[in-house]
């Protein structure tokens, strides 16, 4: 999506939301601007001893154990 302008990004995100209502879509971004198209976010945060996940809906995250 980064190669598209704002109108192109919005068109793709609207298409995904409207046509894939029963599908989970994962969007990975390095910059902001697409938050309005997402219901939930998961952020990977650098931390001592390894990265950790921060979620806007933590009850929806599956438990992940090191080595799995």
mmCIF file of C-alpha atoms in Angstrom, residues 7-58:
data_model
loop_
_atom_site.group_PDB
_atom_site.id
_atom_site.type_symbol
_atom_site.label_atom_id
_atom_site.label_comp_id
_atom_site.label_asym_id
_atom_site.label_seq_id
_atom_site.Cartn_x
_atom_site.Cartn_y
_atom_site.Cartn_z
ATOM 1 C CA UNK A 7 -7.088 7.485 -2.419
ATOM 2 C CA UNK A 8 -5.580 4.206 -3.684
ATOM 3 C CA UNK A 9 -4.901 2.998 -0.151
ATOM 4 C CA UNK A 10 -8.476 3.796 0.869
ATOM 5 C CA UNK A 11 -9.869 1.996 -2.186
ATOM 6 C CA UNK A 12 -7.889 -1.193 -1.440
ATOM 7 C CA UNK A 13 -8.769 -1.152 2.261
ATOM 8 C CA UNK A 14 -12.462 -0.545 1.491
ATOM 9 C CA UNK A 15 -12.394 -3.440 -0.990
ATOM 10 C CA UNK A 16 -10.857 -5.766 1.623
ATOM 11 C CA UNK A 17 -13.340 -4.706 4.301
ATOM 12 C CA UNK A 18 -16.419 -4.872 2.049
ATOM 13 C CA UNK A 19 -15.641 -7.991 -0.025
ATOM 14 C CA UNK A 20 -13.838 -10.139 2.544
ATOM 15 C CA UNK A 21 -16.180 -9.787 5.506
ATOM 16 C CA UNK A 22 -15.523 -13.339 6.743
ATOM 17 C CA UNK A 23 -11.736 -13.099 6.348
ATOM 18 C CA UNK A 24 -9.029 -11.947 8.735
ATOM 19 C CA UNK A 25 -6.662 -9.570 6.976
ATOM 20 C CA UNK A 26 -3.326 -8.703 8.555
ATOM 21 C CA UNK A 27 -1.851 -5.377 7.552
ATOM 22 C CA UNK A 28 1.789 -4.615 8.369
ATOM 23 C CA UNK A 29 2.836 -0.962 8.232
ATOM 24 C CA UNK A 30 5.813 1.151 9.156
ATOM 25 C CA UNK A 31 3.876 4.385 9.262
ATOM 26 C CA UNK A 32 0.487 5.602 10.391
ATOM 27 C CA UNK A 33 -2.472 6.640 8.324
ATOM 28 C CA UNK A 34 -4.386 3.394 7.900
ATOM 29 C CA UNK A 35 -5.594 3.030 11.485
ATOM 30 C CA UNK A 36 -9.135 4.056 10.546
ATOM 31 C CA UNK A 37 -9.482 0.857 8.499
ATOM 32 C CA UNK A 38 -8.646 -1.501 11.379
ATOM 33 C CA UNK A 39 -10.758 -2.863 14.225
ATOM 34 C CA UNK A 40 -7.780 -4.085 16.258
ATOM 35 C CA UNK A 41 -4.050 -3.468 16.384
ATOM 36 C CA UNK A 42 -1.089 -5.510 17.548
ATOM 37 C CA UNK A 43 2.199 -3.706 18.118
ATOM 38 C CA UNK A 44 5.566 -5.462 18.417
ATOM 39 C CA UNK A 45 7.580 -3.628 21.081
ATOM 40 C CA UNK A 46 11.335 -4.043 21.557
ATOM 41 C CA UNK A 47 12.066 -4.990 25.176
ATOM 42 C CA UNK A 48 14.884 -6.382 27.312
ATOM 43 C CA UNK A 49 14.881 -10.156 26.967
ATOM 44 C CA UNK A 50 12.962 -10.059 23.691
ATOM 45 C CA UNK A 51 10.130 -8.305 21.952
ATOM 46 C CA UNK A 52 6.606 -8.353 23.308
ATOM 47 C CA UNK A 53 3.173 -7.799 21.805
ATOM 48 C CA UNK A 54 0.839 -5.011 22.799
ATOM 49 C CA UNK A 55 -2.751 -5.351 21.604
ATOM 50 C CA UNK A 56 -5.798 -3.116 21.482
ATOM 51 C CA UNK A 57 -7.763 -6.308 22.260
ATOM 52 C CA UNK A 58 -5.449 -8.458 24.409
#
